Amino acid sequence: MNDHGLIQIAIYLVLLLALAVPLGGFIARVLTGERHALTPILGGLERICYRAAGVDPAKEMGWKAYALAMLSFNAIGLVVVFALQRLQGVLPLNPQHLGAVTGHSAFNTAVSFVSNTNWQGYAGETTMSMFTQMIGLTVQNFVSAASGIAVLAAFVRGFARHSSDSVGNFWADLVRSTIHV
Protein backbone atom coordinates (compact mmCIF):
# COMPACT_ATOMS: atom_id res chain seq x y z
CA MET A 1 0.00 0.00 0.00
CA ASN A 2 1.32 3.44 -0.88
CA ASP A 3 1.16 6.69 1.07
CA HIS A 4 -1.96 7.83 -0.80
CA GLY A 5 -3.84 4.73 0.34
CA LEU A 6 -2.77 5.19 3.96
CA ILE A 7 -3.86 8.84 3.89
CA GLN A 8 -7.28 7.82 2.54
CA ILE A 9 -7.69 5.24 5.31
CA ALA A 10 -6.66 7.80 7.93
CA ILE A 11 -9.12 10.40 6.61
CA TYR A 12 -11.88 7.79 6.56
CA LEU A 13 -11.20 6.74 10.16
CA VAL A 14 -11.07 10.36 11.38
CA LEU A 15 -14.41 11.13 9.67
CA LEU A 16 -15.95 7.91 10.99
CA LEU A 17 -14.91 8.68 14.55
CA ALA A 18 -15.98 12.32 14.26
CA LEU A 19 -19.46 11.35 13.04
CA ALA A 20 -20.04 8.41 15.41
CA VAL A 21 -21.29 10.43 18.38
CA PRO A 22 -23.57 12.90 16.52
CA LEU A 23 -25.00 10.19 14.26
CA GLY A 24 -25.47 7.82 17.21
CA GLY A 25 -27.26 10.58 19.12
CA PHE A 26 -29.49 11.29 16.13
CA ILE A 27 -30.45 7.63 15.73
CA ALA A 28 -31.12 7.37 19.48
CA ARG A 29 -33.45 10.41 19.31
CA VAL A 30 -35.23 8.93 16.28
CA LEU A 31 -35.80 5.57 17.95
CA THR A 32 -37.03 7.08 21.21
CA GLY A 33 -39.45 9.32 19.32
CA GLU A 34 -37.78 12.51 20.53
CA ARG A 35 -37.90 15.64 18.43
CA HIS A 36 -34.89 16.20 16.16
CA ALA A 37 -33.89 18.29 13.14
CA LEU A 38 -35.94 16.25 10.63
CA THR A 39 -39.11 16.03 12.73
CA PRO A 40 -40.77 19.10 11.14
CA ILE A 41 -40.08 17.70 7.68
CA LEU A 42 -40.76 13.98 8.18
CA GLY A 43 -43.02 13.87 11.25
CA GLY A 44 -46.19 14.19 9.16
CA LEU A 45 -45.20 11.27 6.94
CA GLU A 46 -44.48 9.19 10.03
CA ARG A 47 -47.94 9.94 11.47
CA ILE A 48 -49.58 9.08 8.12
CA CYS A 49 -47.83 5.71 8.14
CA TYR A 50 -49.03 4.97 11.68
CA ARG A 51 -52.60 5.95 10.81
CA ALA A 52 -52.60 3.89 7.60
CA ALA A 53 -51.27 0.83 9.43
CA GLY A 54 -53.41 1.32 12.55
CA VAL A 55 -50.33 1.48 14.77
CA ASP A 56 -50.10 3.24 18.11
CA PRO A 57 -46.38 4.06 18.35
CA ALA A 58 -46.64 4.61 22.10
CA LYS A 59 -47.90 1.06 22.76
CA GLU A 60 -44.94 -1.05 23.84
CA MET A 61 -44.46 -4.75 23.08
CA GLY A 62 -42.91 -7.58 25.03
CA TRP A 63 -40.06 -9.42 23.38
CA LYS A 64 -42.29 -12.23 22.08
CA ALA A 65 -44.74 -9.84 20.40
CA TYR A 66 -41.83 -7.80 19.04
CA ALA A 67 -40.15 -10.92 17.63
CA LEU A 68 -43.43 -12.17 16.14
CA ALA A 69 -44.09 -8.79 14.49
CA MET A 70 -40.56 -8.72 13.04
CA LEU A 71 -40.72 -12.30 11.78
CA SER A 72 -44.20 -11.80 10.31
CA PHE A 73 -43.18 -8.60 8.54
CA ASN A 74 -40.10 -10.21 7.04
CA ALA A 75 -41.97 -13.40 6.08
CA ILE A 76 -44.54 -11.30 4.22
CA GLY A 77 -41.69 -9.43 2.53
CA LEU A 78 -40.15 -12.73 1.45
CA VAL A 79 -43.42 -13.98 -0.03
CA VAL A 80 -44.06 -10.69 -1.84
CA VAL A 81 -40.57 -10.50 -3.37
CA PHE A 82 -40.77 -14.16 -4.40
CA ALA A 83 -44.24 -13.68 -5.94
CA LEU A 84 -43.18 -10.52 -7.81
CA GLN A 85 -40.33 -12.41 -9.44
CA ARG A 86 -42.45 -15.41 -10.35
CA LEU A 87 -45.30 -13.24 -11.72
CA GLN A 88 -43.29 -10.48 -13.39
CA GLY A 89 -44.28 -11.68 -16.87
CA VAL A 90 -47.86 -10.53 -16.25
CA LEU A 91 -47.06 -7.44 -14.17
CA PRO A 92 -46.68 -3.85 -15.49
CA LEU A 93 -43.42 -2.02 -16.23
CA ASN A 94 -41.90 -4.95 -18.08
CA PRO A 95 -40.95 -3.44 -21.47
CA GLN A 96 -38.50 -6.27 -22.22
CA HIS A 97 -41.33 -8.80 -21.67
CA LEU A 98 -39.21 -10.79 -19.25
CA GLY A 99 -40.74 -14.02 -18.04
CA ALA A 100 -40.83 -15.45 -14.56
CA VAL A 101 -37.59 -15.86 -12.67
CA THR A 102 -36.91 -19.54 -11.95
CA GLY A 103 -38.20 -20.76 -8.60
CA HIS A 104 -34.78 -21.42 -7.11
CA SER A 105 -33.38 -18.06 -8.18
CA ALA A 106 -36.52 -16.22 -7.04
CA PHE A 107 -36.36 -17.87 -3.61
CA ASN A 108 -32.63 -17.20 -3.29
CA THR A 109 -33.07 -13.55 -4.25
CA ALA A 110 -36.09 -13.07 -1.97
CA VAL A 111 -34.26 -14.52 1.04
CA SER A 112 -31.18 -12.50 0.18
CA PHE A 113 -33.00 -9.17 0.01
CA VAL A 114 -35.22 -9.81 3.05
CA SER A 115 -32.14 -10.72 5.11
CA ASN A 116 -30.34 -7.60 3.79
CA THR A 117 -27.47 -9.56 2.25
CA ASN A 118 -28.61 -8.53 -1.26
CA TRP A 119 -26.74 -11.33 -2.97
CA GLN A 120 -27.60 -11.41 -6.66
CA GLY A 121 -27.02 -14.50 -8.76
CA TYR A 122 -28.44 -13.00 -11.95
CA ALA A 123 -27.93 -10.17 -14.40
CA GLY A 124 -30.23 -7.39 -13.17
CA GLU A 125 -31.81 -5.79 -16.22
CA THR A 126 -31.93 -9.04 -18.22
CA THR A 127 -33.65 -11.01 -15.45
CA MET A 128 -35.81 -8.60 -13.44
CA SER A 129 -38.43 -6.23 -14.77
CA MET A 130 -38.44 -2.60 -13.68
CA PHE A 131 -41.53 -3.27 -11.56
CA THR A 132 -39.90 -6.20 -9.75
CA GLN A 133 -36.75 -4.20 -9.11
CA MET A 134 -38.61 -1.08 -7.91
CA ILE A 135 -41.40 -2.63 -5.85
CA GLY A 136 -39.63 -5.75 -4.66
CA LEU A 137 -35.91 -5.25 -4.41
CA THR A 138 -35.68 -1.50 -3.78
CA VAL A 139 -38.34 -1.56 -1.08
CA GLN A 140 -36.55 -4.47 0.60
CA ASN A 141 -33.27 -2.53 0.49
CA PHE A 142 -34.87 0.01 2.81
CA VAL A 143 -37.17 -2.06 5.03
CA SER A 144 -34.76 -4.94 5.61
CA ALA A 145 -32.16 -2.48 6.88
CA ALA A 146 -34.82 -0.75 9.00
CA SER A 147 -35.89 -4.13 10.38
CA GLY A 148 -32.29 -4.80 11.41
CA ILE A 149 -32.06 -1.41 13.10
CA ALA A 150 -35.34 -2.14 14.91
CA VAL A 151 -34.02 -5.47 16.18
CA LEU A 152 -30.84 -3.78 17.39
CA ALA A 153 -32.94 -1.15 19.19
CA ALA A 154 -34.98 -3.87 20.91
CA PHE A 155 -31.79 -5.69 21.87
CA VAL A 156 -30.32 -2.54 23.42
CA ARG A 157 -33.60 -1.77 25.21
CA GLY A 158 -33.66 -5.32 26.55
CA PHE A 159 -30.36 -4.70 28.31
CA ALA A 160 -31.15 -1.14 29.34
CA ARG A 161 -34.59 -2.06 30.71
CA HIS A 162 -33.59 -5.27 32.46
CA SER A 163 -36.54 -5.02 34.84
CA SER A 164 -39.14 -4.07 32.20
CA ASP A 165 -41.48 -6.38 30.31
CA SER A 166 -41.28 -4.34 27.08
CA VAL A 167 -38.64 -3.71 24.44
CA GLY A 168 -40.39 -1.02 22.39
CA ASN A 169 -42.74 -1.18 19.43
CA PHE A 170 -41.49 -2.97 16.30
CA TRP A 171 -43.80 -1.02 13.98
CA ALA A 172 -42.73 2.34 15.39
CA ASP A 173 -39.06 1.36 15.20
CA LEU A 174 -39.51 0.13 11.62
CA VAL A 175 -41.31 3.28 10.46
CA ARG A 176 -38.89 5.62 12.22
CA SER A 177 -35.85 3.79 10.88
CA THR A 178 -37.21 3.74 7.35
CA ILE A 179 -38.31 7.37 7.25
CA HIS A 180 -35.73 9.16 9.38
CA VAL A 181 -32.57 7.07 9.18
XYZ file of N, CA and C in Angstrom:
543
model
N 0.852 -1.175 0.000
C 0.000 0.000 0.000
C 0.894 1.233 0.000
N 0.520 2.211 -0.785
C 1.319 3.438 -0.876
C 0.819 4.491 0.114
N 1.519 5.615 0.144
C 1.164 6.692 1.073
C -0.234 7.236 0.822
N -0.621 7.317 -0.460
C -1.956 7.828 -0.804
C -3.047 6.951 -0.180
N -2.872 5.655 -0.245
C -3.845 4.730 0.337
C -3.920 4.859 1.844
N -2.790 5.017 2.504
C -2.768 5.191 3.959
C -3.432 6.492 4.377
N -3.219 7.549 3.593
C -3.860 8.841 3.890
C -5.376 8.714 3.746
N -5.836 8.007 2.720
C -7.276 7.816 2.541
C -7.879 7.045 3.714
N -7.214 6.012 4.161
C -7.694 5.239 5.308
C -7.732 6.104 6.555
N -6.703 6.914 6.762
C -6.656 7.797 7.933
C -7.787 8.821 7.903
N -8.026 9.421 6.742
C -9.122 10.399 6.613
C -10.466 9.719 6.885
N -10.640 8.541 6.345
C -11.881 7.792 6.560
C -12.101 7.520 8.051
N -11.071 7.041 8.734
C -11.195 6.738 10.158
C -11.483 7.986 10.988
N -10.829 9.096 10.657
C -11.066 10.355 11.377
C -12.522 10.796 11.189
N -13.012 10.756 9.927
C -14.410 11.132 9.666
C -15.381 10.185 10.364
N -15.092 8.901 10.333
C -15.952 7.912 10.986
C -16.044 8.182 12.481
N -14.917 8.400 13.107
C -14.912 8.680 14.547
C -15.575 10.012 14.871
N -15.372 11.008 14.020
C -15.982 12.323 14.258
C -17.500 12.277 14.136
N -18.016 11.431 13.258
C -19.458 11.354 13.038
C -20.161 10.349 13.942
N -19.429 9.483 14.607
C -20.039 8.413 15.410
C -20.960 8.958 16.499
N -20.486 9.916 17.266
C -21.291 10.434 18.377
C -22.505 11.220 17.885
N -22.361 12.180 16.954
C -23.565 12.899 16.516
C -24.563 11.997 15.790
N -24.084 11.082 14.959
C -25.004 10.185 14.257
C -25.668 9.219 15.229
N -24.901 8.704 16.189
C -25.473 7.822 17.209
C -26.539 8.539 18.028
N -26.274 9.793 18.383
C -27.264 10.578 19.124
C -28.522 10.815 18.308
N -28.338 11.093 17.019
C -29.486 11.295 16.131
C -30.338 10.027 16.049
N -29.700 8.885 15.842
C -30.448 7.626 15.733
C -31.143 7.316 17.053
N -30.493 7.589 18.175
C -31.125 7.369 19.482
C -32.370 8.247 19.631
N -32.285 9.517 19.221
C -33.454 10.407 19.307
C -34.576 9.921 18.393
N -34.215 9.458 17.211
C -35.228 8.932 16.281
C -35.950 7.751 16.913
N -35.198 6.791 17.443
C -35.805 5.568 17.954
C -36.540 5.739 19.272
N -36.267 6.808 19.986
C -37.033 7.080 21.206
C -38.219 7.994 20.928
N -38.336 8.461 19.687
C -39.454 9.319 19.322
C -39.265 10.766 19.738
N -38.049 11.123 20.134
C -37.775 12.513 20.526
C -37.736 13.404 19.288
N -37.968 14.659 19.510
C -37.904 15.643 18.433
C -36.453 15.834 18.001
N -36.236 15.970 16.699
C -34.895 16.199 16.162
C -35.018 17.083 14.926
N -33.914 17.334 14.249
C -33.886 18.287 13.135
C -34.843 17.934 12.003
N -35.073 16.654 11.747
C -35.936 16.246 10.633
C -37.407 16.080 11.020
N -37.726 16.209 12.286
C -39.113 16.032 12.733
C -40.098 16.943 12.007
N -39.804 18.247 11.851
C -40.767 19.100 11.144
C -40.993 18.669 9.688
N -39.986 18.090 9.088
C -40.084 17.699 7.684
C -40.735 16.325 7.529
N -40.335 15.368 8.363
C -40.761 13.978 8.180
C -41.795 13.492 9.193
N -42.068 14.284 10.215
C -43.023 13.866 11.255
C -44.410 13.592 10.709
N -44.862 14.396 9.755
C -46.189 14.191 9.163
C -46.275 12.878 8.417
N -45.233 12.543 7.671
C -45.203 11.271 6.943
C -45.215 10.095 7.913
N -44.491 10.232 9.001
C -44.477 9.191 10.031
C -45.880 8.973 10.596
N -46.574 10.054 10.922
C -47.937 9.940 11.472
C -48.900 9.321 10.458
N -48.745 9.672 9.174
C -49.581 9.082 8.122
C -49.368 7.568 8.071
N -48.128 7.149 8.166
C -47.828 5.706 8.145
C -48.479 4.994 9.328
N -48.403 5.584 10.503
C -49.034 4.970 11.676
C -50.548 4.874 11.501
N -51.155 5.960 11.019
C -52.605 5.949 10.809
C -53.004 4.902 9.784
N -52.277 4.849 8.676
C -52.596 3.893 7.605
C -52.459 2.450 8.078
N -51.503 2.191 8.950
C -51.275 0.827 9.429
C -52.042 0.523 10.714
N -52.678 1.535 11.297
C -53.409 1.323 12.545
C -52.484 1.046 13.720
N -51.339 1.704 13.741
C -50.326 1.477 14.770
C -50.334 2.616 15.774
N -50.291 2.259 17.049
C -50.096 3.236 18.113
C -48.622 3.166 18.502
N -47.813 4.145 18.092
C -46.376 4.058 18.351
C -46.010 4.089 19.831
N -46.917 4.545 20.672
C -46.638 4.612 22.104
C -46.892 3.276 22.801
N -47.577 2.357 22.140
C -47.896 1.062 22.756
C -46.686 0.137 22.647
N -46.141 -0.216 23.783
C -44.939 -1.050 23.837
C -45.292 -2.529 23.681
N -44.293 -3.317 23.271
C -44.457 -4.754 23.079
C -43.458 -5.492 23.965
N -43.858 -6.680 24.390
C -42.911 -7.577 25.033
C -42.024 -8.191 23.960
N -41.002 -8.906 24.371
C -40.055 -9.425 23.383
C -40.698 -10.436 22.448
N -41.651 -11.230 22.951
C -42.288 -12.227 22.085
C -43.142 -11.568 21.006
N -43.918 -10.557 21.384
C -44.745 -9.836 20.404
C -43.859 -9.094 19.407
N -42.775 -8.517 19.905
C -41.833 -7.797 19.042
C -41.226 -8.767 18.023
N -40.763 -9.912 18.511
C -40.154 -10.916 17.628
C -41.167 -11.441 16.619
N -42.392 -11.686 17.050
C -43.432 -12.169 16.141
C -43.753 -11.130 15.065
N -43.832 -9.866 15.457
C -44.093 -8.794 14.487
C -42.961 -8.714 13.468
N -41.715 -8.787 13.942
C -40.564 -8.716 13.041
C -40.532 -9.914 12.096
N -40.736 -11.106 12.623
C -40.716 -12.304 11.782
C -41.868 -12.304 10.782
N -43.036 -11.871 11.209
C -44.197 -11.804 10.310
C -43.950 -10.806 9.187
N -43.464 -9.632 9.538
C -43.181 -8.601 8.538
C -42.190 -9.111 7.498
N -41.118 -9.729 7.962
C -40.103 -10.205 7.036
C -40.573 -11.420 6.240
N -41.415 -12.260 6.822
C -41.972 -13.396 6.082
C -42.884 -12.902 4.959
N -43.683 -11.890 5.257
C -44.539 -11.303 4.215
C -43.674 -10.686 3.119
N -42.606 -9.997 3.506
C -41.688 -9.426 2.525
C -41.079 -10.498 1.634
N -40.713 -11.632 2.219
C -40.150 -12.730 1.446
C -41.153 -13.252 0.430
N -42.381 -13.470 0.866
C -43.424 -13.983 -0.032
C -43.708 -12.984 -1.155
N -43.776 -11.709 -0.829
C -44.060 -10.689 -1.842
C -42.940 -10.608 -2.874
N -41.693 -10.585 -2.425
C -40.572 -10.500 -3.369
C -40.516 -11.766 -4.233
N -40.745 -12.909 -3.641
C -40.773 -14.162 -4.400
C -41.888 -14.121 -5.454
N -43.087 -13.722 -5.025
C -44.237 -13.679 -5.941
C -44.015 -12.671 -7.070
N -43.449 -11.511 -6.765
C -43.184 -10.519 -7.811
C -42.263 -11.088 -8.892
N -41.265 -11.828 -8.472
C -40.333 -12.409 -9.445
C -41.000 -13.500 -10.284
N -41.812 -14.312 -9.633
C -42.451 -15.410 -10.352
C -43.570 -14.921 -11.271
N -44.175 -13.768 -10.940
C -45.299 -13.239 -11.719
C -44.927 -12.058 -12.606
N -43.657 -11.712 -12.699
C -43.286 -10.482 -13.390
C -43.687 -10.468 -14.860
N -43.872 -11.620 -15.462
C -44.283 -11.676 -16.867
C -45.658 -11.084 -17.115
N -46.508 -11.063 -16.099
C -47.863 -10.527 -16.251
C -48.044 -9.198 -15.510
N -46.977 -8.689 -14.917
C -47.058 -7.436 -14.171
C -46.636 -6.258 -15.054
N -47.025 -5.038 -14.683
C -46.675 -3.855 -15.493
C -45.183 -3.521 -15.408
N -44.795 -2.514 -16.176
C -43.420 -2.017 -16.226
C -42.428 -3.128 -16.551
N -42.757 -3.858 -17.615
C -41.902 -4.945 -18.079
C -41.716 -4.795 -19.591
N -41.048 -3.700 -20.029
C -40.949 -3.440 -21.467
C -40.139 -4.494 -22.229
N -39.276 -5.218 -21.546
C -38.500 -6.267 -22.215
C -39.280 -7.579 -22.302
N -40.474 -7.598 -21.706
C -41.329 -8.799 -21.674
C -40.589 -9.988 -21.075
N -39.942 -9.735 -19.941
C -39.211 -10.789 -19.247
C -40.198 -11.752 -18.605
N -39.889 -13.016 -18.657
C -40.739 -14.023 -18.042
C -40.428 -14.182 -16.565
N -41.019 -15.180 -15.984
C -40.829 -15.447 -14.561
C -39.385 -15.855 -14.284
N -38.896 -15.423 -13.154
C -37.589 -15.862 -12.672
C -37.778 -17.296 -12.180
N -36.786 -18.156 -12.393
C -36.912 -19.544 -11.946
C -37.175 -19.592 -10.447
N -37.834 -20.626 -10.013
C -38.201 -20.763 -8.604
C -37.018 -20.699 -7.653
N -35.951 -21.414 -7.988
C -34.782 -21.421 -7.106
C -34.136 -20.035 -7.022
N -33.991 -19.399 -8.163
C -33.383 -18.063 -8.178
C -34.273 -17.044 -7.479
N -35.580 -17.145 -7.693
C -36.520 -16.224 -7.045
C -36.468 -16.380 -5.528
N -36.423 -17.626 -5.056
C -36.361 -17.866 -3.613
C -35.038 -17.346 -3.049
N -33.940 -17.653 -3.730
C -32.627 -17.197 -3.291
C -32.576 -15.668 -3.211
N -33.084 -15.010 -4.220
C -33.066 -13.547 -4.252
C -33.976 -12.976 -3.170
N -35.156 -13.562 -2.990
C -36.086 -13.070 -1.968
C -35.474 -13.194 -0.575
N -34.892 -14.335 -0.266
C -34.260 -14.520 1.039
C -33.101 -13.546 1.205
N -32.337 -13.390 0.149
C -31.179 -12.505 0.184
C -31.571 -11.058 0.464
N -32.607 -10.564 -0.192
C -33.003 -9.172 0.008
C -33.740 -8.970 1.322
N -34.517 -9.945 1.765
C -35.215 -9.808 3.046
C -34.222 -9.856 4.205
N -33.155 -10.628 4.053
C -32.142 -10.717 5.113
C -31.077 -9.628 4.986
N -31.214 -8.736 4.013
C -30.337 -7.599 3.792
C -28.918 -8.003 3.406
N -28.784 -9.174 2.780
C -27.474 -9.556 2.254
C -27.364 -9.155 0.785
N -28.512 -9.039 0.108
C -28.612 -8.527 -1.259
C -27.702 -9.247 -2.249
N -27.540 -10.533 -2.057
C -26.743 -11.331 -2.974
C -27.540 -11.525 -4.252
N -26.899 -11.309 -5.386
C -27.599 -11.405 -6.657
C -26.889 -12.403 -7.557
N -27.580 -13.483 -7.885
C -27.020 -14.503 -8.758
C -27.611 -14.411 -10.154
N -27.808 -13.219 -10.650
C -28.436 -13.004 -11.949
C -27.954 -11.678 -12.509
N -28.243 -11.455 -13.771
C -27.927 -10.172 -14.405
C -29.173 -9.298 -14.310
N -29.092 -8.242 -13.511
C -30.232 -7.392 -13.168
C -31.237 -7.070 -14.245
N -30.850 -6.282 -15.228
C -31.808 -5.787 -16.221
C -32.234 -6.856 -17.231
N -31.527 -7.976 -17.287
C -31.928 -9.037 -18.220
C -32.713 -10.139 -17.519
N -32.913 -9.996 -16.211
C -33.646 -11.009 -15.452
C -34.872 -10.421 -14.770
N -34.737 -9.212 -14.216
C -35.814 -8.599 -13.441
C -36.425 -7.424 -14.188
N -37.743 -7.366 -14.161
C -38.434 -6.229 -14.767
C -38.238 -4.989 -13.898
N -38.547 -3.832 -14.458
C -38.442 -2.597 -13.683
C -39.370 -2.641 -12.470
N -40.564 -3.191 -12.659
C -41.528 -3.274 -11.560
C -40.983 -4.140 -10.425
N -40.448 -5.301 -10.759
C -39.901 -6.202 -9.750
C -38.747 -5.545 -9.010
N -37.889 -4.859 -9.747
C -36.753 -4.200 -9.106
C -37.197 -3.045 -8.215
N -38.166 -2.245 -8.683
C -38.614 -1.081 -7.906
C -39.441 -1.487 -6.690
N -40.451 -2.304 -6.917
C -41.398 -2.633 -5.847
C -40.871 -3.731 -4.927
N -40.140 -4.659 -5.468
C -39.630 -5.755 -4.658
C -38.279 -5.459 -4.049
N -37.283 -5.326 -4.899
C -35.909 -5.245 -4.406
C -35.580 -3.905 -3.750
N -36.003 -2.807 -4.355
C -35.675 -1.498 -3.783
C -36.380 -1.298 -2.442
N -37.628 -1.678 -2.355
C -38.340 -1.560 -1.076
C -37.636 -2.397 -0.016
N -37.245 -3.623 -0.367
C -36.549 -4.467 0.600
C -35.198 -3.889 1.010
N -34.534 -3.183 0.110
C -33.270 -2.535 0.486
C -33.465 -1.607 1.679
N -34.594 -0.921 1.719
C -34.869 0.007 2.813
C -35.436 -0.702 4.037
N -36.490 -1.496 3.859
C -37.166 -2.058 5.027
C -36.392 -3.183 5.691
N -35.554 -3.900 4.949
C -34.763 -4.940 5.612
C -33.696 -4.300 6.498
N -33.113 -3.199 6.045
C -32.155 -2.476 6.882
C -32.873 -1.880 8.098
N -34.049 -1.319 7.893
C -34.819 -0.751 9.002
C -35.222 -1.835 9.997
N -35.547 -3.009 9.501
C -35.886 -4.127 10.375
C -34.688 -4.515 11.237
N -33.504 -4.504 10.644
C -32.294 -4.795 11.408
C -32.023 -3.747 12.470
N -32.227 -2.488 12.129
C -32.056 -1.409 13.102
C -33.069 -1.563 14.233
N -34.301 -1.945 13.893
C -35.337 -2.141 14.909
C -34.954 -3.262 15.865
N -34.441 -4.355 15.329
C -34.020 -5.471 16.182
C -32.880 -5.041 17.097
N -31.932 -4.286 16.564
C -30.841 -3.783 17.391
C -31.383 -2.882 18.505
N -32.344 -2.030 18.176
C -32.940 -1.145 19.185
C -33.605 -1.967 20.288
N -34.333 -3.010 19.908
C -34.979 -3.870 20.911
C -33.939 -4.579 21.775
N -32.869 -5.019 21.144
C -31.794 -5.690 21.866
C -31.179 -4.754 22.909
N -30.893 -3.521 22.501
C -30.316 -2.543 23.420
C -31.310 -2.230 24.537
N -32.591 -2.047 24.178
C -33.601 -1.769 25.209
C -33.728 -2.932 26.188
N -33.587 -4.148 25.680
C -33.662 -5.315 26.551
C -32.607 -5.281 27.644
N -31.404 -4.838 27.305
C -30.356 -4.702 28.312
C -30.576 -3.481 29.191
N -30.973 -2.382 28.580
C -31.151 -1.139 29.337
C -32.346 -1.221 30.288
N -33.372 -1.945 29.896
C -34.594 -2.063 30.715
C -34.672 -3.459 31.328
N -33.649 -3.884 31.979
C -33.588 -5.266 32.463
C -34.729 -5.652 33.389
N -35.418 -4.692 33.964
C -36.541 -5.020 34.835
C -37.894 -4.747 34.178
N -37.904 -4.389 32.910
C -39.140 -4.069 32.201
C -39.613 -5.268 31.389
N -40.912 -5.310 31.130
C -41.483 -6.379 30.309
C -41.547 -6.009 28.838
N -41.158 -4.786 28.477
C -41.285 -4.339 27.084
C -39.933 -3.957 26.494
N -39.876 -4.066 25.159
C -38.644 -3.713 24.442
C -38.911 -2.686 23.353
N -40.048 -2.021 23.399
C -40.390 -1.019 22.393
C -41.535 -1.488 21.515
N -41.678 -0.854 20.373
C -42.742 -1.182 19.427
C -42.078 -1.410 18.065
N -42.147 -2.643 17.562
C -41.489 -2.970 16.297
C -41.955 -2.051 15.182
N -43.253 -1.806 15.092
C -43.799 -1.022 13.985
C -43.309 0.424 14.048
N -43.244 0.983 15.242
C -42.727 2.344 15.390
C -41.245 2.383 15.036
N -40.485 1.399 15.510
C -39.057 1.355 15.196
C -38.833 1.197 13.697
N -39.644 0.361 13.057
C -39.510 0.130 11.617
C -39.816 1.407 10.830
N -40.915 2.060 11.170
C -41.311 3.284 10.462
C -40.284 4.383 10.690
N -39.869 4.573 11.925
C -38.889 5.624 12.220
C -37.564 5.368 11.523
N -37.114 4.121 11.542
C -35.849 3.792 10.878
C -35.937 4.000 9.375
N -37.054 3.607 8.794
C -37.214 3.742 7.351
C -37.289 5.207 6.936
N -38.072 5.984 7.648
C -38.309 7.373 7.249
C -37.177 8.309 7.659
N -36.687 8.188 8.868
C -35.734 9.163 9.382
C -34.270 8.780 9.177
N -33.981 7.492 9.268
C -32.574 7.070 9.185
C -32.254 6.626 7.790
